[in-house]
Coordinates of C-alpha atoms (C1' of nucleotides) in Angstrom, one line a residue:
Chain A
M118 CA 86.5 -109.8 -61.7
A119 CA 83.5 -112.2 -61.4
T120 CA 80.4 -111.5 -63.4
Q121 CA 78.1 -109.1 -62.0
A122 CA 74.6 -109.8 -61.2
Q123 CA 72.7 -108.9 -64.2
D124 CA 69.2 -109.8 -63.1
G125 CA 68.8 -106.6 -61.3
V126 CA 68.5 -104.1 -64.0
R127 CA 65.1 -103.8 -65.3
I128 CA 63.6 -101.1 -67.3
S129 CA 60.0 -100.2 -68.0
N130 CA 59.0 -99.3 -71.3
A131 CA 57.7 -95.6 -70.8
G132 CA 58.9 -94.3 -67.6
E133 CA 56.6 -96.2 -65.5
A134 CA 57.2 -97.1 -61.9
Q135 CA 58.6 -100.6 -61.3
R136 CA 56.4 -103.5 -61.5
P137 CA 56.5 -106.8 -59.8
A138 CA 55.5 -108.5 -62.8
P139 CA 56.8 -107.1 -66.0
G140 CA 54.2 -105.5 -68.3
L141 CA 53.1 -106.9 -71.5
A142 CA 55.2 -104.7 -73.6
L143 CA 58.5 -105.7 -71.7
R144 CA 57.5 -109.2 -71.9
L145 CA 57.2 -108.7 -75.5
V146 CA 60.5 -107.3 -76.0
E147 CA 62.1 -110.0 -74.0
A148 CA 60.6 -112.7 -76.2
A149 CA 61.3 -110.7 -79.3
I150 CA 64.9 -110.5 -78.5
E151 CA 65.1 -114.1 -78.2
Q152 CA 63.3 -114.8 -81.5
F153 CA 65.3 -112.1 -83.4
A154 CA 68.7 -113.3 -81.9
Q155 CA 67.9 -116.9 -83.0
R156 CA 66.3 -116.4 -86.2
G157 CA 67.3 -113.0 -87.5
F158 CA 64.7 -110.1 -88.3
D159 CA 63.2 -111.9 -91.3
G160 CA 63.2 -115.4 -89.7
A161 CA 61.4 -114.3 -86.7
S162 CA 57.6 -114.2 -86.7
T163 CA 55.5 -111.7 -84.8
R164 CA 52.9 -114.5 -84.3
D165 CA 55.5 -116.7 -82.5
I166 CA 56.8 -113.9 -80.5
A167 CA 53.3 -113.0 -79.3
A168 CA 52.5 -116.7 -78.6
A169 CA 55.6 -117.0 -76.5
T170 CA 54.4 -114.1 -74.4
G171 CA 50.9 -115.5 -74.3
T172 CA 49.2 -112.8 -76.0
A173 CA 47.7 -112.0 -79.3
M174 CA 49.7 -110.6 -82.2
S175 CA 48.0 -107.6 -82.6
S176 CA 49.3 -106.5 -79.3
I177 CA 52.6 -105.9 -81.1
T178 CA 50.8 -103.5 -83.5
Y179 CA 49.3 -101.7 -80.5
H180 CA 52.4 -101.4 -78.3
F181 CA 55.1 -100.9 -81.0
G182 CA 53.4 -100.1 -84.2
G183 CA 54.7 -103.1 -86.1
K184 CA 57.5 -105.5 -86.4
Q185 CA 60.1 -103.0 -87.1
G186 CA 59.2 -100.9 -84.1
L187 CA 59.6 -103.9 -82.0
Y188 CA 62.9 -104.6 -83.4
L189 CA 64.0 -101.1 -82.4
A190 CA 62.5 -101.5 -79.0
C191 CA 64.7 -104.5 -78.5
A192 CA 67.8 -102.7 -79.5
D193 CA 67.0 -100.0 -77.0
Y194 CA 66.2 -102.5 -74.3
I195 CA 69.5 -104.2 -74.9
A196 CA 71.5 -100.9 -75.1
Y197 CA 70.1 -99.6 -71.9
Q198 CA 70.4 -102.8 -69.8
I199 CA 73.7 -103.9 -70.7
G200 CA 75.0 -100.3 -71.1
A201 CA 74.0 -99.4 -67.6
V202 CA 75.5 -102.5 -66.1
H203 CA 78.8 -101.9 -67.8
A204 CA 78.9 -98.3 -67.4
A205 CA 78.7 -98.8 -63.7
G206 CA 81.7 -100.8 -63.9
M207 CA 83.7 -98.3 -65.9
A208 CA 82.5 -95.2 -64.0
P209 CA 85.5 -95.3 -61.5
I210 CA 88.0 -95.5 -64.4
R211 CA 86.6 -92.7 -66.3
A212 CA 86.0 -90.4 -63.4
R213 CA 89.5 -90.9 -62.1
P214 CA 91.8 -92.0 -64.9
P215 CA 95.0 -93.8 -63.8
Q216 CA 98.0 -91.5 -64.3
E217 CA 100.6 -94.3 -64.3
P218 CA 101.2 -96.7 -67.2
E219 CA 101.3 -99.6 -64.8
Q220 CA 98.0 -98.7 -63.3
A221 CA 96.5 -98.1 -66.5
R222 CA 97.5 -101.6 -67.8
A223 CA 96.1 -103.2 -64.7
A224 CA 92.8 -101.2 -65.0
M225 CA 92.6 -102.2 -68.7
L226 CA 93.2 -106.0 -68.0
D227 CA 90.4 -106.0 -65.5
L228 CA 88.1 -104.1 -67.8
L229 CA 88.9 -106.5 -70.6
E230 CA 88.5 -109.5 -68.5
N231 CA 85.0 -108.1 -67.4
F232 CA 84.1 -107.6 -71.0
A233 CA 85.4 -111.1 -72.3
R234 CA 83.2 -112.6 -69.4
L235 CA 80.4 -110.8 -70.8
M236 CA 81.1 -112.3 -74.2
L237 CA 81.3 -115.8 -72.7
A238 CA 78.4 -115.6 -70.2
P239 CA 75.6 -118.0 -71.3
Q240 CA 73.2 -115.5 -70.0
S241 CA 74.3 -112.9 -72.5
E242 CA 74.1 -115.3 -75.4
T243 CA 70.8 -114.0 -76.6
W244 CA 71.4 -110.3 -76.8
S245 CA 75.0 -110.9 -78.0
Q246 CA 73.6 -112.8 -80.8
F247 CA 71.3 -109.9 -81.5
I248 CA 74.3 -107.5 -81.7
A249 CA 76.3 -110.0 -83.8
R250 CA 73.6 -110.0 -86.4
E251 CA 73.6 -106.3 -86.5
Q252 CA 77.4 -106.3 -87.4
Q253 CA 76.6 -107.7 -90.9
R254 CA 73.9 -105.2 -92.0
P255 CA 74.0 -102.3 -89.7
T256 CA 70.6 -100.5 -89.4
E257 CA 69.3 -98.0 -87.0
A258 CA 69.3 -100.5 -84.3
F259 CA 73.1 -100.8 -84.6
E260 CA 73.6 -97.3 -84.0
R261 CA 71.8 -97.5 -80.6
L262 CA 73.7 -100.8 -79.7
Y263 CA 77.1 -99.2 -80.5
H264 CA 76.7 -96.0 -78.5
G265 CA 75.1 -98.0 -75.6
I266 CA 77.4 -100.7 -75.4
M267 CA 80.5 -100.9 -77.6
S268 CA 81.4 -97.3 -77.7
P269 CA 81.9 -96.8 -73.9
V270 CA 83.9 -99.9 -73.9
L271 CA 86.1 -98.9 -76.9
E272 CA 86.6 -95.2 -75.7
T273 CA 87.5 -96.3 -72.2
V274 CA 90.1 -98.5 -73.5
L275 CA 91.4 -95.9 -75.8
G276 CA 91.9 -93.5 -72.9
L277 CA 93.7 -96.1 -70.9
L278 CA 95.8 -96.8 -73.8
K279 CA 96.9 -93.3 -74.0
I280 CA 98.4 -93.8 -70.5
A281 CA 99.8 -97.3 -70.9
R282 CA 101.3 -96.8 -74.4
P283 CA 102.0 -92.9 -74.6
S284 CA 104.3 -93.1 -77.5
L285 CA 101.8 -94.4 -80.0
D286 CA 99.7 -91.9 -82.1
D287 CA 96.1 -91.7 -82.1
T288 CA 95.6 -94.0 -85.3
G289 CA 98.1 -96.6 -84.0
R290 CA 96.1 -96.7 -80.5
R291 CA 92.8 -97.1 -82.3
T292 CA 94.2 -100.0 -84.5
L293 CA 95.7 -101.5 -81.1
V294 CA 92.3 -101.0 -79.3
M295 CA 90.5 -103.0 -82.0
N296 CA 93.2 -105.7 -81.7
I297 CA 92.9 -106.0 -77.9
V298 CA 89.1 -105.6 -77.7
G299 CA 88.8 -107.7 -80.8
M300 CA 90.4 -110.7 -78.9
A301 CA 87.4 -110.6 -76.6
L302 CA 84.8 -109.8 -79.0
I303 CA 85.8 -112.8 -81.2
L304 CA 84.8 -115.0 -78.2
R305 CA 81.1 -114.1 -79.2
L306 CA 81.4 -113.1 -82.8
G307 CA 83.4 -116.0 -83.9
R308 CA 82.1 -118.5 -81.1
A309 CA 81.5 -121.3 -83.4
C310 CA 85.2 -121.2 -84.4
V311 CA 86.4 -120.7 -80.9
S312 CA 84.6 -123.8 -79.7
R313 CA 85.9 -126.0 -82.6
L314 CA 89.5 -124.7 -82.1
M315 CA 89.4 -125.5 -78.4
R316 CA 87.9 -128.9 -79.2
V317 CA 84.8 -128.5 -77.0
D318 CA 81.2 -129.0 -78.0
D319 CA 80.2 -126.1 -76.0
L320 CA 82.2 -123.3 -74.2
D321 CA 81.9 -124.6 -70.5
E322 CA 83.0 -122.8 -67.6
A323 CA 86.5 -124.6 -67.6
T324 CA 87.3 -123.6 -71.2
A325 CA 86.0 -120.0 -70.4
E326 CA 88.6 -119.6 -67.6
T327 CA 91.3 -121.0 -70.0
L328 CA 90.4 -118.4 -72.6
I329 CA 90.3 -115.7 -70.2
A330 CA 93.7 -116.5 -68.8
G331 CA 95.1 -116.7 -72.2
L332 CA 93.5 -113.3 -73.2
R333 CA 94.9 -111.7 -70.2
R334 CA 98.4 -113.0 -71.0
S335 CA 98.0 -111.7 -74.5
A336 CA 96.7 -108.4 -73.7
Q337 CA 99.4 -107.8 -71.3
D338 CA 102.1 -108.4 -74.0
L339 CA 100.3 -105.9 -76.1
L340 CA 100.2 -103.4 -73.4
T341 CA 103.9 -103.4 -72.7
E342 CA 106.1 -101.0 -74.6
T343 CA 108.6 -103.3 -75.9
N344 CA 109.7 -102.0 -79.2
P345 CA 110.8 -98.6 -79.9
Chain B
M192 CA 67.3 -135.4 -101.6
A193 CA 68.3 -133.6 -104.7
T194 CA 70.3 -135.8 -106.6
Q195 CA 70.7 -133.1 -109.3
A196 CA 72.6 -131.0 -106.6
Q197 CA 75.8 -132.8 -107.6
D198 CA 75.4 -131.1 -111.0
G199 CA 75.6 -127.6 -109.4
V200 CA 78.9 -128.4 -107.6
R201 CA 80.4 -130.2 -110.4
I202 CA 80.3 -127.3 -112.6
S203 CA 82.4 -125.3 -110.1
N204 CA 85.4 -127.7 -110.5
A205 CA 88.5 -125.9 -111.3
G206 CA 89.6 -128.4 -114.0
E207 CA 87.8 -126.4 -116.7
A208 CA 90.3 -124.3 -118.6
Q209 CA 87.7 -121.8 -119.7
R210 CA 84.3 -120.6 -118.6
P211 CA 82.5 -119.5 -121.7
A212 CA 79.2 -119.1 -119.9
P213 CA 78.6 -120.6 -116.4
G214 CA 75.7 -123.1 -116.3
L215 CA 72.4 -122.2 -114.8
A216 CA 73.1 -124.0 -111.7
L217 CA 76.3 -122.3 -110.9
R218 CA 74.7 -118.8 -111.7
L219 CA 71.9 -119.7 -109.4
V220 CA 74.5 -120.6 -106.5
E221 CA 76.4 -117.3 -107.2
A222 CA 73.3 -115.2 -107.0
A223 CA 72.0 -117.2 -104.0
I224 CA 75.4 -116.5 -102.1
E225 CA 74.8 -112.8 -102.7
Q226 CA 71.2 -113.0 -101.4
F227 CA 71.9 -115.2 -98.4
A228 CA 74.7 -113.2 -97.5
Q229 CA 72.9 -109.8 -97.5
R230 CA 69.4 -111.0 -96.2
G231 CA 70.0 -114.3 -94.5
F232 CA 68.4 -117.7 -95.2
D233 CA 65.0 -116.6 -94.3
G234 CA 65.3 -113.2 -95.6
A235 CA 66.4 -114.1 -99.1
S236 CA 63.7 -115.2 -101.5
T237 CA 64.1 -118.0 -104.1
R238 CA 61.9 -116.0 -106.4
D239 CA 64.7 -113.0 -106.2
I240 CA 67.4 -115.5 -106.7
A241 CA 66.0 -116.9 -109.7
A242 CA 65.0 -113.5 -111.0
A243 CA 68.6 -112.3 -110.5
T244 CA 69.6 -115.4 -112.6
G245 CA 67.2 -114.8 -115.2
T246 CA 65.3 -118.0 -114.6
A247 CA 62.2 -119.5 -113.1
M248 CA 62.1 -120.2 -109.5
S249 CA 61.2 -123.8 -110.2
S250 CA 64.8 -124.1 -111.6
I251 CA 66.0 -124.2 -107.8
T252 CA 63.7 -127.1 -107.2
Y253 CA 64.9 -129.0 -110.2
H254 CA 68.5 -128.4 -109.6
F255 CA 68.8 -128.3 -105.8
G256 CA 65.6 -129.9 -104.5
G257 CA 64.6 -126.8 -102.6
K258 CA 65.7 -123.7 -100.9
Q259 CA 67.8 -125.7 -98.2
G260 CA 69.5 -127.7 -100.9
L261 CA 70.5 -124.3 -102.6
Y262 CA 71.9 -123.0 -99.3
L263 CA 74.0 -126.2 -98.9
A264 CA 75.2 -125.8 -102.3
C265 CA 76.2 -122.3 -101.6
A266 CA 78.4 -123.4 -98.6
D267 CA 80.1 -126.1 -100.6
Y268 CA 80.8 -123.7 -103.3
I269 CA 82.4 -121.2 -101.0
A270 CA 84.3 -123.9 -99.0
Y271 CA 85.7 -125.2 -102.3
Q272 CA 86.4 -122.0 -104.1
I273 CA 88.1 -120.1 -101.0
G274 CA 89.6 -123.4 -99.6
A275 CA 91.4 -124.1 -102.9
V276 CA 92.8 -120.6 -103.0
H277 CA 94.0 -120.4 -99.6
A278 CA 95.2 -124.1 -99.4
A279 CA 97.3 -123.2 -102.2
G280 CA 98.9 -120.5 -100.4
M281 CA 99.6 -122.5 -97.2
A282 CA 100.7 -125.5 -99.0
P283 CA 104.4 -124.5 -98.9
I284 CA 104.4 -124.0 -95.2
R285 CA 102.6 -127.3 -94.5
A286 CA 104.9 -129.1 -96.8
R287 CA 108.2 -127.8 -95.3
P288 CA 107.5 -126.3 -91.9
P289 CA 110.2 -123.9 -90.7
Q290 CA 112.3 -125.3 -88.0
E291 CA 113.5 -122.0 -86.6
P292 CA 111.4 -119.9 -84.4
E293 CA 112.3 -116.7 -86.4
Q294 CA 111.3 -118.4 -89.8
A295 CA 108.1 -119.7 -88.2
R296 CA 107.2 -116.2 -86.9
A297 CA 108.0 -114.6 -90.2
A298 CA 105.8 -117.3 -92.0
M299 CA 103.0 -116.8 -89.5
L300 CA 103.0 -113.0 -90.0
D301 CA 102.7 -113.3 -93.8
L302 CA 99.9 -115.8 -93.5
L303 CA 98.0 -113.7 -91.0
E304 CA 98.4 -110.7 -93.4
N305 CA 97.0 -112.7 -96.2
F306 CA 94.1 -113.7 -94.0
A307 CA 93.5 -110.4 -92.9
R308 CA 93.5 -109.0 -96.4
L309 CA 91.0 -111.6 -97.4
M310 CA 88.8 -110.4 -94.4
L311 CA 89.2 -106.7 -95.6
A312 CA 88.8 -107.4 -99.3
P313 CA 85.5 -105.9 -100.7
Q314 CA 85.5 -109.0 -103.3
S315 CA 85.2 -111.2 -100.5
E316 CA 82.6 -109.4 -98.7
T317 CA 79.8 -111.6 -99.9
W318 CA 81.0 -115.0 -99.0
S319 CA 82.5 -113.8 -95.7
Q320 CA 79.1 -112.5 -94.8
F321 CA 77.7 -115.7 -95.6
I322 CA 80.2 -117.4 -93.2
A323 CA 79.7 -114.8 -90.5
R324 CA 76.0 -115.4 -90.4
E325 CA 76.8 -119.0 -89.8
Q326 CA 78.8 -118.2 -86.7
Q327 CA 75.6 -117.5 -84.8
R328 CA 73.7 -120.4 -85.4
P329 CA 76.0 -123.1 -86.9
T330 CA 74.1 -125.5 -89.2
E331 CA 75.5 -128.2 -91.5
A332 CA 76.7 -125.6 -93.8
F333 CA 79.1 -124.4 -91.1
E334 CA 80.8 -127.7 -90.8
R335 CA 81.7 -127.5 -94.5
L336 CA 82.9 -124.0 -94.3
Y337 CA 84.9 -124.5 -91.2
H338 CA 86.6 -127.7 -92.5
G339 CA 87.1 -125.9 -95.9
I340 CA 88.4 -122.6 -94.8
M341 CA 88.9 -121.8 -91.2
S342 CA 90.2 -125.2 -90.1
P343 CA 93.3 -124.9 -92.4
V344 CA 94.2 -121.4 -91.5
L345 CA 93.9 -122.4 -87.6
E346 CA 95.7 -125.6 -87.8
T347 CA 98.5 -124.0 -90.0
V348 CA 98.8 -121.3 -87.4
L349 CA 98.9 -123.7 -84.5
G350 CA 101.7 -125.7 -86.3
L351 CA 103.8 -122.5 -86.7
L352 CA 103.2 -121.6 -83.1
K353 CA 104.6 -124.9 -82.1
I354 CA 107.9 -123.6 -83.7
A355 CA 107.7 -120.1 -82.6
R356 CA 106.6 -120.5 -79.2
P357 CA 107.8 -123.9 -78.0
S358 CA 107.4 -123.5 -74.4
L359 CA 103.6 -123.3 -74.5
D360 CA 101.6 -126.3 -74.0
D361 CA 98.7 -127.3 -76.4
T362 CA 95.9 -125.5 -74.6
G363 CA 98.0 -122.3 -74.3
R364 CA 98.8 -122.6 -78.0
R365 CA 95.3 -123.0 -79.0
T366 CA 94.3 -120.1 -77.0
L367 CA 97.0 -117.9 -78.4
V368 CA 95.9 -119.0 -81.9
M369 CA 92.4 -117.8 -81.3
N370 CA 93.9 -114.5 -80.0
I371 CA 96.0 -114.0 -83.0
V372 CA 93.6 -115.1 -85.7
G373 CA 90.9 -113.4 -83.9
M374 CA 92.4 -110.2 -84.4
A375 CA 92.1 -110.9 -88.2
L376 CA 88.8 -112.3 -88.1
I377 CA 87.2 -109.4 -86.0
L378 CA 88.0 -107.1 -89.2
R379 CA 85.1 -109.0 -90.8
L380 CA 83.0 -110.4 -88.2
G381 CA 83.0 -107.0 -86.1
R382 CA 83.4 -104.8 -89.2
A383 CA 80.6 -102.4 -88.2
C384 CA 82.7 -101.7 -85.0
V385 CA 86.0 -101.6 -86.7
S386 CA 84.8 -98.9 -89.1
R387 CA 83.4 -96.8 -86.3
L388 CA 86.4 -97.1 -84.2
M389 CA 88.5 -96.1 -86.9
R390 CA 86.1 -93.2 -87.7
V391 CA 85.5 -93.9 -91.4
D392 CA 82.3 -94.4 -93.2
D393 CA 83.7 -97.5 -95.0
L394 CA 87.0 -99.5 -94.6
D395 CA 88.9 -98.0 -97.6
E396 CA 92.1 -99.1 -98.8
A397 CA 94.1 -96.6 -96.8
T398 CA 92.4 -97.7 -93.6
A399 CA 93.0 -101.3 -94.6
E400 CA 96.6 -100.8 -94.8
T401 CA 96.8 -99.2 -91.4
L402 CA 94.9 -102.1 -89.8
I403 CA 97.1 -104.6 -91.6
A404 CA 100.2 -102.7 -90.4
G405 CA 98.9 -102.6 -86.6
L406 CA 97.8 -106.3 -86.9
R407 CA 101.5 -107.3 -87.9
R408 CA 102.9 -105.2 -85.0
S409 CA 100.5 -106.8 -82.4
A410 CA 101.0 -110.3 -83.8
Q411 CA 104.7 -109.9 -83.7
D412 CA 104.3 -108.9 -80.0
L413 CA 102.3 -112.0 -79.4
L414 CA 104.7 -114.2 -81.1
T415 CA 107.9 -113.2 -79.2
E416 CA 108.9 -115.2 -76.2
T417 CA 108.9 -112.5 -73.6
N418 CA 107.7 -113.7 -70.3
P419 CA 109.0 -117.1 -68.9
Chain C
dG70 C1' 65.9 -128.7 -118.8
dT71 C1' 63.2 -124.6 -118.7
dC72 C1' 59.1 -122.5 -118.5
dT73 C1' 54.1 -121.1 -116.9
dA74 C1' 50.4 -121.5 -113.7
dT75 C1' 48.7 -122.8 -109.4
dA76 C1' 48.4 -124.7 -104.8
dA77 C1' 49.3 -124.5 -99.9
dT78 C1' 51.3 -121.9 -96.0
dT79 C1' 52.8 -118.3 -93.6
dT80 C1' 53.3 -113.7 -92.6
dG81 C1' 52.3 -108.7 -91.1
dA82 C1' 48.8 -105.6 -90.8
dT83 C1' 44.1 -104.3 -89.7
dA84 C1' 39.2 -104.0 -88.2
dG85 C1' 36.1 -104.2 -84.7
dA86 C1' 34.0 -106.5 -80.4
dC87 C1' 34.4 -106.0 -75.5
Chain D
dG292 C1' 44.4 -102.8 -73.6
dT293 C1' 43.5 -107.3 -75.2
dC294 C1' 41.1 -110.3 -77.8
dT295 C1' 38.9 -112.6 -82.2
dA296 C1' 38.8 -112.7 -87.1
dT297 C1' 40.0 -111.6 -91.4
dC298 C1' 42.7 -109.5 -95.2
dA299 C1' 46.3 -108.8 -98.7
dA300 C1' 50.7 -110.0 -99.8
dA301 C1' 54.8 -113.0 -100.3
dT302 C1' 57.0 -117.4 -100.1
dT303 C1' 58.0 -122.3 -101.1
dA304 C1' 56.8 -126.3 -103.3
dT305 C1' 54.6 -128.7 -107.2
dA306 C1' 52.1 -130.1 -111.3
dG307 C1' 52.4 -130.1 -116.2
dA308 C1' 53.2 -128.2 -120.9
dC309 C1' 56.8 -127.9 -124.4

DNA sequence: GTCTATAATTTGATAGAC
DNA sequence: GTCTATCAAATTATAGAC
């Protein structure tokens, strides 16, 4: 399926009603995500973040208590924003799980394709880099990101696999889930390797489609009960 | 830039029969890899690195010209050290490539298992974290790491795939290589997700074996010509 | 070659005006 | 709430003794 519009989701920091122009706190978070994603927690500077937002550095202290608070606010923002978009896409599957292996396979392939497109989309580069950095040294921020984004995907795929490959035990299923979803995850987490292996400077639209098509094929192979 | 940086790399050559006491430059590199891996380039402090080595910070300036020079020396050290070990393991395959699909599949499964074990091994955690960080913002260091470590693996698998799946075209093969090797790579690059999905605090020995076994099974499925 | 001492920046936090 | 001004600490780089 094609990428969903992801400009629509907009949260406000403290349950405020929506604003036409994002509040300062929200603008700070968005600028911070960019900086944290590109330079890491230590590399990012609160001064630069404030400057990019067009405000003073002390605003960060006022709104978030400090650099760490801003960082966690970024994780929450990402988890909520992406989680909301993706949960909507998975809701039908979780509400009415397919009963037939063939249907489960089809649903999983679509879900996987959606997730892979998310991994490849340039628009998601910023927050996905943010998440990728958290993989190495998981902090409290990772918990929020995992439960908001990764866990729904992994658990949904796990549930579908129960239908598609009923003969596997739970451990085998979890391993297989990691193999399948991992093929999509690597498009982001190992992006530098992917682009070099595909011999392109950047993962353009055409290369992305090639990768998606190949991913579907591979996933299909893994979803079919071939061996006893 | 630092002309003395040569010295640090030269010490690491494997021609030496014994290592009575590693030179200061080498000890600095080893301590630096640890710090860079754990805290990133900006997060790591040259003072801490020097302190861990038991020397003064100015030694870094003397031997490597500065922080950046030390960082690149770390990349070279990792690329050389790991590249040498792994190139040895792959040399037989590249020297006498299997001619039969069945042999190629078997060789690739073994190679993949070796690589996956590398991704899971606690001993390789430090340098693999170093590499993982480079995936997000590839710098000059990534080039050296890619050509020293990743490229040999990917190209060898690509060659084996030419035998095992002869009907695929080059692009299809490269995509499939990324899918297969990606399943192993994700064990490191997405380690935090893996351990949570497998419901363990840390990827212990038993979990690692389970993942390896599952990986072999999945790879085998992807290596068999099932669909026309 | 390795050390001590210091310079020159940069950073996150804070105080206080408005 | 947002700003200006300043502080205290940490960092890299550098100079120079031995």
